[in-house]
Amino acid sequence: MKQPIPILVFIYNSYRDPLFQNLLLRYIKTLSENGCYRFDLITFEQPEYALTAEETQQEKKELEDYNIYWHPRKFHTGRFLLIKKAIDVITTFFLVFSIKLKYKTQYIFAFANVAAAISVIFTRLLNLKLVIYSYEPHSDFMVELGLWQKSSWNYLILNSLEKMAARHASDIMTGTIHMVEKLKAEGIKAKVYRAPTAVDSGTFYFKPEARYELRKSLDVHDKTVYIYPGKLGGLYYEREIINLFAALYAHDDHAFFLIATNYDHDKIVTWMKEENIPQSAYHLRPFIPSSQMPDYLSAADMGIVAIPPTPSQKFRSPTKVAEYLLCGLPYIVCKGISEDDTIAKEHKVGIVLNQYSKNNAVSDMTRISALLLVDKSVMQQRCINIGLTYRSYQNIINVLYNIFV
């Protein structure tokens, strides 16, 4: 029997991070089903997603059934950040080196640019092929959103490593045609694939019973439910989301806002009060577990994409849009985000705004209301059909099979 192809999966996220759980983990589990691969998984565990020692061992045991072998590491932050990151790179190098020696590893499969930026060091020193999934200009995101200065060491180092990763990768999977064209224009020699983030339609689909039960429990039977399940601040809008809610509520006092985030709830409540949105018009809860996300999306009428319209955001491919569409949910997005703005307009599965503000034009609110008046079953099927075409899980699997041969 042919030996499984050994692949090292490298992410700079936590194992329980929904981005990893709903994307990369599902992909490698699917790939593992034919027995042709062995995966060594390296993650960096943050307190936000911490597992107990018992939970970690249980997860390791379950992963081994898929021929996936997990090597969790600690995520460091705080003071002396660059020194801590350098130590992380050096210690992780020896782990990667030992895995390569033992299993004759051929590939590093890196998730997003930060992981790719670190991985390129390993691939150059250890003669490994670098495959990047979700290549996006993370360093530029940080500058445009005011989190870093372009002259800072953080930016200079990450930006340089991002460019190096693109130059030395064998294969790059990126979310939009915009980045495909940019990389080709820069003369990148890697095989570049347009591969928008996708979720499994066997997991994300409309659930009528969940819709009924959740709307009953929230007492929102006849209300228009807008949902935002995700992060606020950093790479995402913050108070601006509440400003948008204020505009929606001013236009329609039957609007109801379902917000699932680990952001400071007290601050959100204060902002809601400042915008005169009563507590009866919203429900605030922590992050929704991945297994329950389709239930909550099924209960909603419109999803929100919380990405601000800075220039580099056209290169992003938000997972939320894949989840919304496959659950039959139209969405609101800013102009210039991924290809999601174009898809929303061309296929009438969403509304595109220039920005999020409590002063959004009445015409914007009217367009949202008009979209919501479309027959519910017609809109659901329209969203699902576009989701399967635009964010097909199987398309990603087919690309990966072509790469890892």
Coordinates of C-alpha atoms in Angstrom, one line a residue:
M1 CA 0.0 0.0 0.0
K2 CA 1.2 3.5 -0.9
Q3 CA 2.5 5.5 2.1
P4 CA 0.3 8.5 3.1
I5 CA 1.7 11.9 1.9
P6 CA 2.9 13.7 5.0
I7 CA 1.7 17.3 5.2
L8 CA 2.4 19.8 8.0
V9 CA -0.6 22.1 8.7
F10 CA 0.5 25.4 10.3
I11 CA -1.9 28.0 11.7
Y12 CA -1.3 31.0 13.9
N13 CA -4.8 30.6 15.3
S14 CA -6.2 28.5 18.2
Y15 CA -7.6 25.0 17.5
R16 CA -11.1 26.1 18.7
D17 CA -11.0 29.3 16.6
P18 CA -14.2 29.1 14.4
L19 CA -12.1 30.2 11.4
F20 CA -10.0 27.0 11.8
Q21 CA -12.9 24.8 12.8
N22 CA -15.2 25.7 10.0
L23 CA -12.6 25.9 7.2
L24 CA -9.2 24.2 7.4
L25 CA -10.1 21.5 9.9
R26 CA -13.1 20.4 7.8
Y27 CA -10.9 20.4 4.6
I28 CA -8.2 18.2 6.0
K29 CA -10.7 15.8 7.6
T30 CA -12.3 15.4 4.2
L31 CA -8.9 14.9 2.5
S32 CA -8.0 12.3 5.2
E33 CA -11.0 10.1 4.3
N34 CA -9.2 8.4 1.4
G35 CA -6.2 7.4 3.6
C36 CA -3.7 9.1 1.3
Y37 CA -2.5 11.8 3.8
R38 CA -0.9 12.2 7.2
F39 CA -1.4 15.6 8.8
D40 CA 0.7 17.1 11.6
L41 CA -1.1 20.1 12.9
I42 CA 0.6 23.0 14.7
T43 CA -1.7 25.6 16.4
F44 CA -1.0 28.5 18.8
E45 CA -3.5 28.4 21.7
Q46 CA -4.9 31.7 23.0
P47 CA -6.7 32.0 26.4
E48 CA -9.9 32.9 24.6
Y49 CA -10.1 29.4 23.2
A50 CA -8.4 27.5 25.9
L51 CA -9.1 23.8 26.4
T52 CA -8.4 21.9 29.6
A53 CA -5.7 19.2 29.6
E54 CA -8.5 16.5 29.5
E55 CA -10.2 18.2 26.5
T56 CA -6.9 18.5 24.7
Q57 CA -6.2 14.8 25.1
Q58 CA -9.7 13.9 24.0
E59 CA -9.4 16.1 20.9
K60 CA -6.0 14.6 20.0
K61 CA -7.4 11.1 20.3
E62 CA -10.4 12.0 18.0
L63 CA -8.1 13.7 15.5
E64 CA -5.9 10.6 15.2
D65 CA -8.9 8.8 13.8
Y66 CA -8.5 11.1 10.8
N67 CA -4.7 10.6 10.7
I68 CA -4.3 14.1 12.1
Y69 CA -1.6 14.6 14.9
W70 CA -2.0 17.8 16.8
H71 CA 0.9 19.7 18.3
P72 CA -0.6 22.7 20.3
R73 CA 1.7 25.6 21.2
K74 CA 1.2 28.7 23.4
F75 CA 0.3 32.0 21.8
H76 CA 2.4 34.8 23.3
T77 CA 1.5 38.5 23.4
G78 CA 2.1 41.6 25.5
R79 CA 5.4 43.4 26.2
F80 CA 8.5 42.6 24.2
L81 CA 6.3 41.2 21.4
L82 CA 8.9 40.9 18.7
I83 CA 11.3 39.0 21.1
K84 CA 8.5 36.7 22.1
K85 CA 7.5 36.1 18.4
A86 CA 11.2 35.4 17.5
I87 CA 11.4 32.8 20.3
D88 CA 8.1 31.2 19.0
V89 CA 9.6 31.0 15.5
I90 CA 12.9 29.4 16.8
T91 CA 11.3 26.8 19.0
T92 CA 8.7 26.0 16.4
F93 CA 11.4 25.5 13.8
F94 CA 12.9 22.7 15.9
L95 CA 9.5 21.0 16.1
V96 CA 9.0 21.3 12.3
F97 CA 12.5 20.0 11.8
S98 CA 11.8 16.9 14.0
I99 CA 8.5 16.2 12.2
K100 CA 10.2 16.4 8.8
L101 CA 13.0 14.1 9.8
K102 CA 10.6 11.5 11.3
Y103 CA 7.9 11.5 8.6
K104 CA 9.7 12.9 5.5
T105 CA 7.2 15.8 5.3
Q106 CA 6.9 17.4 1.9
Y107 CA 4.5 20.3 2.3
I108 CA 3.7 23.0 4.8
F109 CA 0.0 24.0 4.4
A110 CA -0.2 27.5 6.0
F111 CA -3.5 29.2 6.9
A112 CA -3.5 32.9 6.1
N113 CA -0.7 35.4 5.8
V114 CA 0.7 35.4 9.3
A115 CA 1.2 31.7 9.3
A116 CA 2.5 31.9 5.8
A117 CA 5.0 34.6 6.8
I118 CA 6.4 32.3 9.5
S119 CA 6.2 29.2 7.4
V120 CA 8.3 30.6 4.6
I121 CA 11.3 30.6 7.0
F122 CA 10.8 26.9 7.6
T123 CA 10.3 26.0 4.0
R124 CA 13.4 27.8 2.9
L125 CA 15.6 26.2 5.5
L126 CA 14.1 22.7 5.3
N127 CA 13.4 22.5 1.6
L128 CA 9.6 22.1 1.9
K129 CA 6.9 23.2 -0.5
L130 CA 4.7 26.0 0.8
V131 CA 1.0 25.9 0.1
I132 CA -0.9 29.0 1.3
Y133 CA -4.6 29.0 2.0
S134 CA -6.4 32.4 2.4
Y135 CA -3.6 34.6 1.2
E136 CA -4.5 38.2 2.2
P137 CA -2.4 41.3 2.9
H138 CA -2.7 41.2 6.7
S139 CA 0.1 43.8 7.2
D140 CA -1.8 46.3 5.0
F141 CA -5.0 45.6 6.9
M142 CA -3.4 46.5 10.2
V143 CA -2.1 49.8 8.8
E144 CA -5.3 50.9 7.1
L145 CA -7.3 50.3 10.3
G146 CA -4.9 52.3 12.3
L147 CA -3.6 49.5 14.4
W148 CA 0.0 49.7 13.1
Q149 CA 2.2 52.4 11.6
K150 CA 3.8 51.8 8.2
S151 CA 7.1 52.6 9.8
S152 CA 6.7 50.1 12.7
W153 CA 8.8 47.0 13.0
N154 CA 5.6 44.9 13.1
Y155 CA 4.6 46.2 9.7
L156 CA 8.0 46.1 8.1
I157 CA 8.7 42.5 9.2
L158 CA 5.3 41.0 8.4
N159 CA 5.0 42.8 5.1
S160 CA 8.4 41.6 4.0
L161 CA 7.7 38.1 5.0
E162 CA 4.3 38.2 3.3
K163 CA 6.0 39.1 0.0
M164 CA 8.6 36.5 0.6
A165 CA 6.0 33.9 1.2
A166 CA 4.2 34.7 -2.1
R167 CA 7.5 34.6 -4.0
H168 CA 8.5 31.2 -2.6
A169 CA 5.2 29.4 -2.4
S170 CA 4.4 26.6 -4.8
D171 CA 0.7 27.1 -4.6
I172 CA -1.5 30.1 -3.4
M173 CA -5.2 29.9 -2.7
T174 CA -6.7 33.3 -2.3
G175 CA -10.3 34.5 -1.8
T176 CA -10.8 37.0 -4.7
I177 CA -10.1 37.6 -8.3
H178 CA -8.6 40.9 -7.1
M179 CA -5.7 39.1 -5.4
V180 CA -5.2 36.6 -8.3
E181 CA -4.7 39.5 -10.7
K182 CA -2.4 41.4 -8.2
L183 CA -0.2 38.4 -7.7
K184 CA 0.0 37.7 -11.4
A185 CA 0.9 41.3 -12.1
E186 CA 3.7 41.1 -9.6
G187 CA 5.1 38.1 -11.5
I188 CA 4.5 35.6 -8.8
K189 CA 5.5 32.1 -10.1
A190 CA 3.3 30.1 -7.8
K191 CA 0.1 28.5 -9.1
V192 CA -2.6 30.9 -7.9
Y193 CA -6.2 29.7 -7.4
R194 CA -9.3 31.9 -6.7
A195 CA -10.7 30.0 -3.8
P196 CA -13.2 32.1 -1.7
T197 CA -13.7 30.8 1.8
A198 CA -16.3 28.1 1.8
V199 CA -18.3 26.1 4.4
D200 CA -19.9 22.7 4.2
S201 CA -23.5 22.7 2.9
G202 CA -24.0 19.5 4.9
T203 CA -23.5 21.6 8.1
F204 CA -24.7 25.0 7.1
Y205 CA -28.2 24.9 5.7
F206 CA -31.6 26.5 6.6
K207 CA -33.3 24.9 9.6
P208 CA -37.0 25.8 9.7
E209 CA -37.6 24.1 13.1
A210 CA -34.7 26.0 14.6
R211 CA -36.0 29.2 13.2
Y212 CA -39.4 28.7 14.8
E213 CA -38.0 27.7 18.2
L214 CA -35.4 30.5 18.4
R215 CA -37.8 33.2 17.3
K216 CA -40.3 31.9 19.8
S217 CA -37.7 32.0 22.7
L218 CA -36.6 35.5 21.7
D219 CA -40.2 36.6 21.3
V220 CA -39.5 38.0 17.8
H221 CA -42.3 36.3 15.8
D222 CA -43.2 39.2 13.6
K223 CA -40.0 41.2 13.7
T224 CA -37.2 41.6 11.2
V225 CA -34.1 40.0 12.8
Y226 CA -30.7 41.3 11.8
I227 CA -27.8 39.1 13.0
Y228 CA -24.1 39.8 13.6
P229 CA -22.2 36.9 15.1
G230 CA -18.5 37.8 15.4
K231 CA -15.8 40.1 16.5
L232 CA -15.9 43.8 17.0
G233 CA -12.9 46.1 16.8
G234 CA -9.4 45.4 15.4
L235 CA -9.9 44.3 11.8
Y236 CA -13.7 44.8 12.2
Y237 CA -16.1 47.7 12.6
E238 CA -16.8 48.6 16.3
R239 CA -19.3 51.3 17.3
E240 CA -20.2 51.7 13.6
I241 CA -22.2 48.5 13.8
I242 CA -24.4 50.1 16.4
N243 CA -24.7 53.2 14.2
L244 CA -26.0 51.0 11.4
F245 CA -28.5 49.4 13.8
A246 CA -29.6 52.9 14.8
A247 CA -30.4 53.8 11.2
L248 CA -32.2 50.5 10.7
Y249 CA -34.3 51.0 13.9
A250 CA -35.1 54.6 13.0
H251 CA -36.5 53.4 9.6
D252 CA -38.3 50.4 11.1
D253 CA -39.1 50.0 14.8
H254 CA -39.9 46.3 14.2
A255 CA -36.2 45.7 13.6
F256 CA -34.5 43.4 16.1
F257 CA -30.8 42.9 16.5
L258 CA -29.2 39.6 17.5
I259 CA -25.5 40.2 18.4
A260 CA -23.3 37.3 19.3
T261 CA -19.8 38.5 20.4
N262 CA -17.3 38.3 23.1
Y263 CA -16.7 42.0 22.9
D264 CA -17.4 44.1 26.0
H265 CA -21.2 43.7 26.4
D266 CA -21.5 46.6 28.9
K267 CA -20.0 48.9 26.2
I268 CA -22.5 47.7 23.6
V269 CA -25.4 48.2 26.0
T270 CA -24.2 51.8 26.6
W271 CA -24.0 52.5 22.9
M272 CA -27.5 51.1 22.3
K273 CA -28.8 53.5 25.0
E274 CA -27.0 56.4 23.4
E275 CA -28.7 55.5 20.1
N276 CA -32.1 55.1 21.8
I277 CA -32.4 51.5 20.9
P278 CA -34.5 49.9 23.6
Q279 CA -33.5 46.6 25.2
S280 CA -36.6 45.0 23.8
A281 CA -35.1 45.5 20.3
Y282 CA -32.0 43.5 20.7
H283 CA -30.5 40.3 22.2
L284 CA -26.8 40.2 23.2
R285 CA -25.0 37.0 23.8
P286 CA -21.5 35.5 23.7
F287 CA -20.0 33.8 20.6
I288 CA -22.2 31.1 19.1
P289 CA -20.7 27.6 19.0
S290 CA -20.1 26.4 15.5
S291 CA -22.5 23.6 15.9
Q292 CA -25.3 26.0 16.8
M293 CA -24.5 28.7 14.2
P294 CA -26.9 27.4 11.5
D295 CA -29.8 27.5 14.0
Y296 CA -29.2 31.1 14.7
L297 CA -28.7 32.1 11.1
S298 CA -31.9 30.3 10.2
A299 CA -33.7 32.4 12.8
A300 CA -32.5 35.7 11.2
D301 CA -33.7 37.7 8.2
M302 CA -30.6 39.5 7.3
G303 CA -26.9 39.1 8.1
I304 CA -24.3 41.8 8.7
V305 CA -20.7 41.9 7.4
A306 CA -18.7 44.0 9.8
I307 CA -15.7 44.8 7.7
P308 CA -14.8 48.5 7.1
P309 CA -14.3 49.6 3.5
T310 CA -10.5 50.3 3.4
P311 CA -8.6 49.7 0.2
S312 CA -7.1 46.3 0.9
Q313 CA -10.4 44.8 2.1
K314 CA -11.2 43.9 -1.5
F315 CA -8.7 41.1 -1.0
R316 CA -10.6 39.5 2.0
S317 CA -13.1 36.7 1.8
P318 CA -15.2 36.7 4.9
T319 CA -16.4 33.3 6.1
K320 CA -19.6 34.9 7.4
V321 CA -20.9 35.5 3.9
A322 CA -20.5 31.8 3.0
E323 CA -22.4 30.9 6.2
Y324 CA -25.1 33.4 5.5
L325 CA -25.7 32.3 1.9
L326 CA -25.8 28.6 2.6
C327 CA -28.3 29.2 5.4
G328 CA -30.5 31.2 2.9
L329 CA -29.7 34.6 4.4
P330 CA -29.2 37.8 2.5
Y331 CA -26.6 40.2 3.9
I332 CA -25.5 43.9 4.2
V333 CA -22.0 44.7 3.2
C334 CA -19.9 47.7 2.5
K335 CA -18.7 48.6 -1.0
G336 CA -15.2 47.2 -1.8
I337 CA -15.4 44.2 0.4
S338 CA -14.1 41.0 -1.3
E339 CA -16.3 40.2 -4.3
D340 CA -19.2 40.1 -1.8
D341 CA -20.4 43.6 -2.9
T342 CA -20.5 42.5 -6.6
I343 CA -22.3 39.2 -5.8
A344 CA -24.8 41.0 -3.7
K345 CA -25.7 43.5 -6.5
E346 CA -25.6 41.1 -9.4
H347 CA -27.6 38.3 -7.8
K348 CA -29.8 40.4 -5.5
V349 CA -28.7 38.5 -2.4
G350 CA -27.6 41.5 -0.4
I351 CA -27.4 45.3 0.0
V352 CA -24.2 47.3 -0.6
L353 CA -23.6 50.5 1.5
N354 CA -20.8 53.0 1.2
Q355 CA -20.3 52.9 5.0
Y356 CA -22.1 52.1 8.2
S357 CA -23.5 55.2 9.9
K358 CA -26.7 56.3 11.7
N359 CA -26.9 58.9 9.0
N360 CA -27.2 56.3 6.2
A361 CA -29.5 57.6 3.5
V362 CA -33.2 56.8 3.7
S363 CA -32.8 55.4 0.2
D364 CA -30.3 52.8 1.6
M365 CA -32.9 51.8 4.3
T366 CA -35.6 51.6 1.7
R367 CA -33.5 49.2 -0.5
I368 CA -33.0 47.0 2.5
S369 CA -36.7 46.9 3.2
A370 CA -37.5 46.1 -0.4
L371 CA -35.1 43.2 -0.4
L372 CA -36.7 41.8 2.8
L373 CA -40.2 42.0 1.1
V374 CA -39.1 39.3 -1.4
D375 CA -40.9 36.0 -0.7
K376 CA -38.9 34.3 2.0
S377 CA -38.7 30.9 0.3
V378 CA -37.6 32.5 -3.0
M379 CA -34.9 34.5 -1.3
Q380 CA -33.7 31.5 0.7
Q381 CA -33.3 29.4 -2.4
R382 CA -31.6 32.3 -4.3
C383 CA -29.1 32.7 -1.6
I384 CA -28.4 29.0 -1.3
N385 CA -27.9 28.6 -5.0
I386 CA -25.4 31.5 -5.2
G387 CA -23.7 30.2 -2.0
L388 CA -23.2 26.8 -3.6
T389 CA -21.7 28.3 -6.8
Y390 CA -19.7 31.2 -5.2
R391 CA -18.6 29.5 -2.0
S392 CA -18.6 25.8 -2.9
Y393 CA -16.9 23.6 -0.3
Q394 CA -16.3 20.9 -3.0
N395 CA -14.4 23.4 -5.2
I396 CA -11.9 23.9 -2.4
I397 CA -11.5 20.2 -1.9
N398 CA -10.9 19.7 -5.6
V399 CA -8.2 22.3 -5.6
L400 CA -6.5 20.7 -2.6
Y401 CA -6.6 17.2 -4.3
N402 CA -4.8 18.8 -7.3
I403 CA -2.1 20.4 -5.2
F404 CA -1.3 17.5 -2.8
V405 CA -0.4 14.8 -5.3

